[in-house]
Each structure stands twice: as C-alpha cells, then as structure tokens.
XYZ file of C-alpha atoms in Angstrom:
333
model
C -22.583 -25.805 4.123
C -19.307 -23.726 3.301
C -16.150 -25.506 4.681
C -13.238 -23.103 5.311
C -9.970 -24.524 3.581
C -7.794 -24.555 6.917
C -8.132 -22.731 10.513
C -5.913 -21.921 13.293
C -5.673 -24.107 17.210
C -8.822 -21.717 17.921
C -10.580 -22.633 14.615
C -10.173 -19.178 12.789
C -9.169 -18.247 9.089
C -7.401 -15.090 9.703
C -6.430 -12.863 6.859
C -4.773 -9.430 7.139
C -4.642 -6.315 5.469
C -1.356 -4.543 4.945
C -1.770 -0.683 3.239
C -1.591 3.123 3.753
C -4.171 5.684 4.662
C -6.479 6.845 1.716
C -6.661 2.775 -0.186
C -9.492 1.821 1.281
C -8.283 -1.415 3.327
C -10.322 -0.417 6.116
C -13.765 -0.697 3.979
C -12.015 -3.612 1.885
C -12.060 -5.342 5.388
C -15.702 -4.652 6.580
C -16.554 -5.462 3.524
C -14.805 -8.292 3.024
C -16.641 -9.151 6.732
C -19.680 -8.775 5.631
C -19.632 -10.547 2.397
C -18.616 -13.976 4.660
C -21.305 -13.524 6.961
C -23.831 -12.840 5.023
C -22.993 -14.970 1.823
C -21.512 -17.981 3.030
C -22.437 -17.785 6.806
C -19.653 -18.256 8.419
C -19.006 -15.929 11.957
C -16.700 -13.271 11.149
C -15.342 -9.691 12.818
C -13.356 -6.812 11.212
C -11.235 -4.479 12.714
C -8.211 -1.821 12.163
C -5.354 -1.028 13.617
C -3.931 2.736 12.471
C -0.486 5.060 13.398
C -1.530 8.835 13.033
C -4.502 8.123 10.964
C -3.598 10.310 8.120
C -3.239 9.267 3.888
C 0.235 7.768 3.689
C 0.294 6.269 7.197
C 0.926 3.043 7.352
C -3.014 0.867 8.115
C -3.731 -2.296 8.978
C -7.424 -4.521 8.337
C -7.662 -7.957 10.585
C -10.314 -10.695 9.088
C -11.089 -13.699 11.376
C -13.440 -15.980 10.382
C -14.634 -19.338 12.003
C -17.820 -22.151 11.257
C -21.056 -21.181 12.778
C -20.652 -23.119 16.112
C -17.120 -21.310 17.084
C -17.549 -18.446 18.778
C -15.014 -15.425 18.419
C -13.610 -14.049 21.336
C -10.908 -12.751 20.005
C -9.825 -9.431 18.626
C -6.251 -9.496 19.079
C -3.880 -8.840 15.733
C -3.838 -11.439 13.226
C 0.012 -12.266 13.707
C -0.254 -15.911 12.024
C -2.587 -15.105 8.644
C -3.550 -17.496 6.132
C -3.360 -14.927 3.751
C -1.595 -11.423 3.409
C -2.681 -8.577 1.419
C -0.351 -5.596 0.391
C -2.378 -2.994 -1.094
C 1.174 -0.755 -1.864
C 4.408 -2.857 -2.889
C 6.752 -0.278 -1.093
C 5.462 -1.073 2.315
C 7.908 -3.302 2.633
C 10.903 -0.923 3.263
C 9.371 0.189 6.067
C 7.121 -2.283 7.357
C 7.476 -5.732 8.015
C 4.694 -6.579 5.572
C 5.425 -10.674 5.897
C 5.153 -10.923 9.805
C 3.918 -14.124 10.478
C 3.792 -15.901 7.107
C 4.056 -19.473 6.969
C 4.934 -22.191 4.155
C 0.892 -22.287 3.662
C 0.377 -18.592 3.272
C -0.975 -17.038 0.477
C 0.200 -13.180 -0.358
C -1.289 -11.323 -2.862
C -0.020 -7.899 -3.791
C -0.837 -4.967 -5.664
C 1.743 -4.790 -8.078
C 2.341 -4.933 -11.775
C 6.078 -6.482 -10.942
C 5.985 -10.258 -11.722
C 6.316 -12.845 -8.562
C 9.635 -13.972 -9.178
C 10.631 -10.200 -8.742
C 8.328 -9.808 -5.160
C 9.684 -13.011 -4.065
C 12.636 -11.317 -3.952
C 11.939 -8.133 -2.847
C 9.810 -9.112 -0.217
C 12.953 -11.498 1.012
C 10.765 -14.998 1.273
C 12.686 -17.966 0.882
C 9.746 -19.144 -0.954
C 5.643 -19.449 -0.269
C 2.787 -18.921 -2.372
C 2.590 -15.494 -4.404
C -0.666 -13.912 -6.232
C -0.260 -10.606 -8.236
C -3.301 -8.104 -9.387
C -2.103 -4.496 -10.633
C -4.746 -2.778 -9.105
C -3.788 0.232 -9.012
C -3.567 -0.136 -12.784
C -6.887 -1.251 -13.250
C -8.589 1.622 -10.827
C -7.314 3.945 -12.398
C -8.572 2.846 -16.068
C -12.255 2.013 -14.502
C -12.100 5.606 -12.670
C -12.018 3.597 -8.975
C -10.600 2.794 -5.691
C -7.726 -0.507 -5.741
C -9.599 -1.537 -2.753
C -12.191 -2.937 -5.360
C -9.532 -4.555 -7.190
C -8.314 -5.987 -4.285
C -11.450 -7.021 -2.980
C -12.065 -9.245 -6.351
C -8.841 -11.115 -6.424
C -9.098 -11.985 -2.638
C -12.530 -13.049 -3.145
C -10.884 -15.471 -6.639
C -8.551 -16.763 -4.046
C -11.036 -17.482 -1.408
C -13.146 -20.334 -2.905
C -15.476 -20.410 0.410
C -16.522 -16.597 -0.582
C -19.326 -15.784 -2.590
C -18.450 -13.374 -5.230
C -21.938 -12.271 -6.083
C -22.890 -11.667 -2.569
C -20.085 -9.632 -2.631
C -21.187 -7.471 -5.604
C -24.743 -6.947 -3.554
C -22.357 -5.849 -0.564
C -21.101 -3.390 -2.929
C -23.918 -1.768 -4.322
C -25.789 -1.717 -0.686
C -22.751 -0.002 0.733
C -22.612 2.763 -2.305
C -26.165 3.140 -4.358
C -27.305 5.496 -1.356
C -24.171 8.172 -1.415
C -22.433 7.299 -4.130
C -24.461 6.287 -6.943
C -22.669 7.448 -9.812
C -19.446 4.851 -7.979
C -21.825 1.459 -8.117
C -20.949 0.312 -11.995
C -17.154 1.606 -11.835
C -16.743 -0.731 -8.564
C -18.437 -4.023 -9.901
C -16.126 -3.613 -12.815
C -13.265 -2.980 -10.525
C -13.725 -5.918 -8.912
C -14.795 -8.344 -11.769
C -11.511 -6.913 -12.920
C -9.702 -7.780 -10.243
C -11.324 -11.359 -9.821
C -10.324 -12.487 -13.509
C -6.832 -10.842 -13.838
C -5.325 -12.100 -10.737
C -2.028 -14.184 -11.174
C -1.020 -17.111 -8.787
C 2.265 -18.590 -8.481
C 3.734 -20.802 -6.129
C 7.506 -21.499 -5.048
C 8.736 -24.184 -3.066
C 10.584 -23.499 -0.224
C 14.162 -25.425 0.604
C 14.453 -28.069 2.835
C 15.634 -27.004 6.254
C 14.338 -23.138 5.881
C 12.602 -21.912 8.566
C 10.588 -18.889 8.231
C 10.738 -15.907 10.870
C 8.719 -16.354 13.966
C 5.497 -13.432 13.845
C 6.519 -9.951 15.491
C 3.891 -7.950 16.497
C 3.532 -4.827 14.575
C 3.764 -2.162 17.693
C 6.898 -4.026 18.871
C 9.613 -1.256 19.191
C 12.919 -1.312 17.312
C 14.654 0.159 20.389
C 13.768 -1.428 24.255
C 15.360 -2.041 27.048
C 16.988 -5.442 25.386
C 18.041 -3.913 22.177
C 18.766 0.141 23.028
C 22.453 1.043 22.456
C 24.765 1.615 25.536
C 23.970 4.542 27.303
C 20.631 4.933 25.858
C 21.628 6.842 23.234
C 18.827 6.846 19.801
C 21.355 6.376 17.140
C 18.543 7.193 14.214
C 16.091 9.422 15.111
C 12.615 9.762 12.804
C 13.309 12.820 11.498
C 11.979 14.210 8.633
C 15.672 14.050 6.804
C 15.869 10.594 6.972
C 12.325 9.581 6.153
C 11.532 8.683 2.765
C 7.486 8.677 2.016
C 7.752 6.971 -1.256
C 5.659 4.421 0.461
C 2.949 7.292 0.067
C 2.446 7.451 -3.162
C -0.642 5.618 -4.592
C 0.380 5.167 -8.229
C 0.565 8.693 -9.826
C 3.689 10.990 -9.279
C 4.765 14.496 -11.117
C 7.270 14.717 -13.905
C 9.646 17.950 -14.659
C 10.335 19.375 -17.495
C 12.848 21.225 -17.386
C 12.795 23.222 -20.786
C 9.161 24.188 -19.791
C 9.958 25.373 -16.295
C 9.959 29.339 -15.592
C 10.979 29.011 -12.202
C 8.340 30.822 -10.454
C 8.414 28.778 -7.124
C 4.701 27.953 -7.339
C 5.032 24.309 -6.911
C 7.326 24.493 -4.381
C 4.870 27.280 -2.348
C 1.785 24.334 -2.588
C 4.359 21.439 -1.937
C 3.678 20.041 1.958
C 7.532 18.139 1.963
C 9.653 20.225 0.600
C 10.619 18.285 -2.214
C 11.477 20.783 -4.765
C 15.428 21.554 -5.143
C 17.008 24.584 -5.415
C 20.172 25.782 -6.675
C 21.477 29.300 -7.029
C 22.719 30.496 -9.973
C 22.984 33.677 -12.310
C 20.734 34.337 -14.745
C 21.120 36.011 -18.159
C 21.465 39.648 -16.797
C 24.095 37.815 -14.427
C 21.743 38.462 -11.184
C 21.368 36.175 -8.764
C 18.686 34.188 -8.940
C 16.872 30.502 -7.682
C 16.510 27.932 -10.363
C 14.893 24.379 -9.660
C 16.653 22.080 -10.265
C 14.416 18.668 -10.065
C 12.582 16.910 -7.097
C 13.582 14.656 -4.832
C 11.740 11.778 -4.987
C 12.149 10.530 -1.857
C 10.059 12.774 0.277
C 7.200 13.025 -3.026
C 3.857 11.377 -1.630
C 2.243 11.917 -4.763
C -0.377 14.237 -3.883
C 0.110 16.185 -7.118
C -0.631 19.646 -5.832
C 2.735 20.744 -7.560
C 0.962 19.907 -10.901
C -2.324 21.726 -10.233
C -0.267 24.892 -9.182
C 1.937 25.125 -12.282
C 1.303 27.906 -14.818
C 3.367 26.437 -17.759
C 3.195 22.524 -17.539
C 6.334 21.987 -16.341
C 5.471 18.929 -14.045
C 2.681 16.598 -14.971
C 1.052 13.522 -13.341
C 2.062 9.825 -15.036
C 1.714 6.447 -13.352
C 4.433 5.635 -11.808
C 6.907 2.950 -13.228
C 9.109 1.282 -11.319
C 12.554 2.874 -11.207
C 11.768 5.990 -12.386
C 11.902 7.979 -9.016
C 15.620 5.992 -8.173
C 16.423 7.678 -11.711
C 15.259 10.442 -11.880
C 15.238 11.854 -8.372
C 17.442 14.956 -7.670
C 18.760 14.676 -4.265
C 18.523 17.628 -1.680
C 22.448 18.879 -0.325
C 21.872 18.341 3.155
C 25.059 19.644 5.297
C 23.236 17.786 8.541
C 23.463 14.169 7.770
C-alpha cells in the first residue's frame, strides 16, 4: 500500500502548478492525476484555474491527493501546497508564485539559475529548493517542459510511480501524436535524473507569509487610496510581458538590418524602436534602433518576417534582455 509522505487537517497532499498559457501545466496536472490514481491508487482530482486564457497568461494546475478511504470534497485552490511548481522563473515579478509555502515545502523550478540564486530571487527566508532546466532540455529532445517537469516532480514524489507515468504518456499521445511518444519519455527520463535538490534552513524566529488567495485584489475597499483614485492602472505602458517568453527570444543585428519595417508590421506589442534620422541622401527617414525587451513575448514572428537576418532566435540567457533592451521614449509616463 502507498503511504503519502505528509497530508493536510483534511488528509490531502496538495501540490500546485504555477505557469503561463502555452507550457502545458494544465495536461502536466491531469496527468500528473492520473498517474496517482491509477499507479499508486491513491484518490486524486485535477483542476485549473486561468485569467484570459491566452499563451502568456498567467495558469494555474491544483493536485489533491488523499488514501483510498478519504473522500475529496474539495475543489477549492490549493493555498497551503506541499509542493510548488514554477514552470517560468519570471512569474515571480508578477505573481506571487510562493503563496502559501511553509518550512516543509518543496519548490521546484524551471530554471537553469542555481538555488542559492532563486532563494533569493524568489525572497524565501529559506525552505527546500529543487532545480530542472527544462526548458533546456525540451528544447534539445524537440518537446514540451511540461514533460520535463512532469519527471522531476515524479523524482521528488517517492509515492509516484514513474513507469505508470510513462504508460500515461504514451496512452495520452500514441493516438494523435505519434511521432511526440519517444521525444516525451525522453523528456521526462530527462527530467527525472537531472533534477537538483537543495535545502536551506530557515532562522529561528522567521515566520513565513500567511497564504493569499490568488484572485485577491491589490486595490479593495481596505487598501484603495483616498478618494478612490487607481494610482497604477494596467496599461499596456507599464506592463512588461517578459514573463511570456518561453525560452527563445530574437537578437538584432544591427549591421545586417535594412530597415524595411517588416518585423515591426508582424510584431503584436510594438516592441520595435524607432528613431528618425537622415539618411545618406540627407532625407528623412525611420531607422530601428533595437527592441525593447520588455514588452517581447517571444513569439518570434519578427524573425520569420525578416528578409536579411537581422534578428534571429537564441535561448535566452539570463540578463541579456536587461542588457540589451532599447527602451521606447515614452512622453506619457
């Protein structure tokens, strides 16, 4: 009989999914589901929570799962999870990625930045860290991170069955996807073996935040500004979609560019800068200038469109955007 490691007041192991649109968490979680049930049988539900539904937007996945003789009644959000999952590292500047971790927790994240580093950037006092780069290693087998994912929550969950897992993998894509079957066994072998744990002890006396539910609103009746007045509106200006991208981004090069406006005609954010200038005949005339980094989502359309090379796709490395970006002149902000 499989024994869960440790349950909630209502008996459940609760693990949640943090990602974007277009990663696959949603799957990863049914999946994930599926393989408990039917593997290790346990009881077990899957849901998702999404905003606008779209790629890019932040997602959700909730896991519960509880011994045979629990029943689950409950589909609430996980707000208290045994374990996290961050399927993109930049979720954190805009979502509070961490809700409801406690000194047991276990988050993994897809990342090829060491713990020490996501310690920090994540802002935990301390806790219990795992690190797979699967976006590195989907994009070498020619797959989704979602596999890679799946594999190092499945090393990290001793009560799973990894080969049951593998049969939930080719049932769910031999029919449709046949060609995808070998590519996401590797994936998630890959992601089983090359997953990194590391633990760091937290200070005596911390306390870590008390769980806020995810559709909380920033701005309420208890926390709105006198008069009412919405001191930072969402506008597109001030968003920045780097959270978006899902490991590949364009480069420019400059000395290649002919300035024909073709990326920036295919470009859905406007991230392609301008400036005015003369050219050699002295005429007026547009030249780019760079991109701004902050409102690329790395859909790569820019690089399709371009007749002369100028901007090809490279995984991204971290602090390469922050250097490289070429800020748009905005008189409104």
């Amino acid at each position: 009989m499989v024994t869960l490691p440790k349950v909630n007041e209502l008996g459940f192991f609760e693990i949640r999914l943090e990602s974007i649109g277009g990663l696959g968490a949603n799957l990863a979680g049914k999946m994930l589901a599926e393989a408990g049930v039917t593997g290790s049988g346990l009881n077990g539900v899957s849901f998702s929570s999404y905003g606008s539904e779209k790629k890019g937007s932040p997602v959700k996945a909730h896991i519960r799962f509880c011994m045979p003789d629990t029943l689950i009644r409950d589909t609430t959000p996980v707000e208290r999870p045994h374990i996290v999952g961050i399927f993109h590292e930049a979720l954190y500047k805009t979502v509070n990625v961490t809700s409801g971790v406690t000194e047991d927790s276990l988050v993994l994240v897809n990342s090829a930045k060491t713990p020490e580093r996501l310690l920090e950037m994540l802002r935990l006092p301390g806790g219990n860290i795992a690190v797979i780069d699967a976006t590195g290693i989907a994009l070498e087998e020619k797959n989704r991170a979602n596999m890679a994912m799946l594999g190092a929550m499945f090393r990290l969950c001793d009560f799973l069955d990894a080969e049951q897992m593998k049969s939930v993998i080719r049932k769910s894509l031999e029919k449709k996807y046949p060609q995808s079957v070998q590519p996401a066994l590797n994936t998630f072998q890959r992601g089983y073996d090359e997953v990194k744990f590391s633990a760091f002890p937290i200070a005596a006396g911390i306390v870590l935040p008390k769980a806020v539910r995810w559709d909380t609103p920033v701005l309420g009746y208890e926390t709105q500004p006198i008069g009412g007045v919405v001191v930072n509106p969402g506008n597109s200006i001030l968003k920045d979609l780097s959270i978006s991208r899902a490991g590949m981004m364009p480069h420019f090069a400059d000395d290649k560019c002919i300035h024909c406006a073709a990326c920036d005609n295919v470009c859905p954010d406007f991230c392609f800068v301008w400036e005015e200038k003369q050219d050699k005949k002295g005429r007026p005339q547009m030249f780019l200038q760079g991109i701004d980094y902050q409102y690329c989502k790395g859909c790569l359309k820019c690089v399709y469109a371009c007749p002369t090379e100028a901007l090809s796709d490279a995984r991204e490395e971290d602090g390469y955007a922050d250097e490289h970006r070429v800020p748009h002149q905005f008189t409104l902000v």
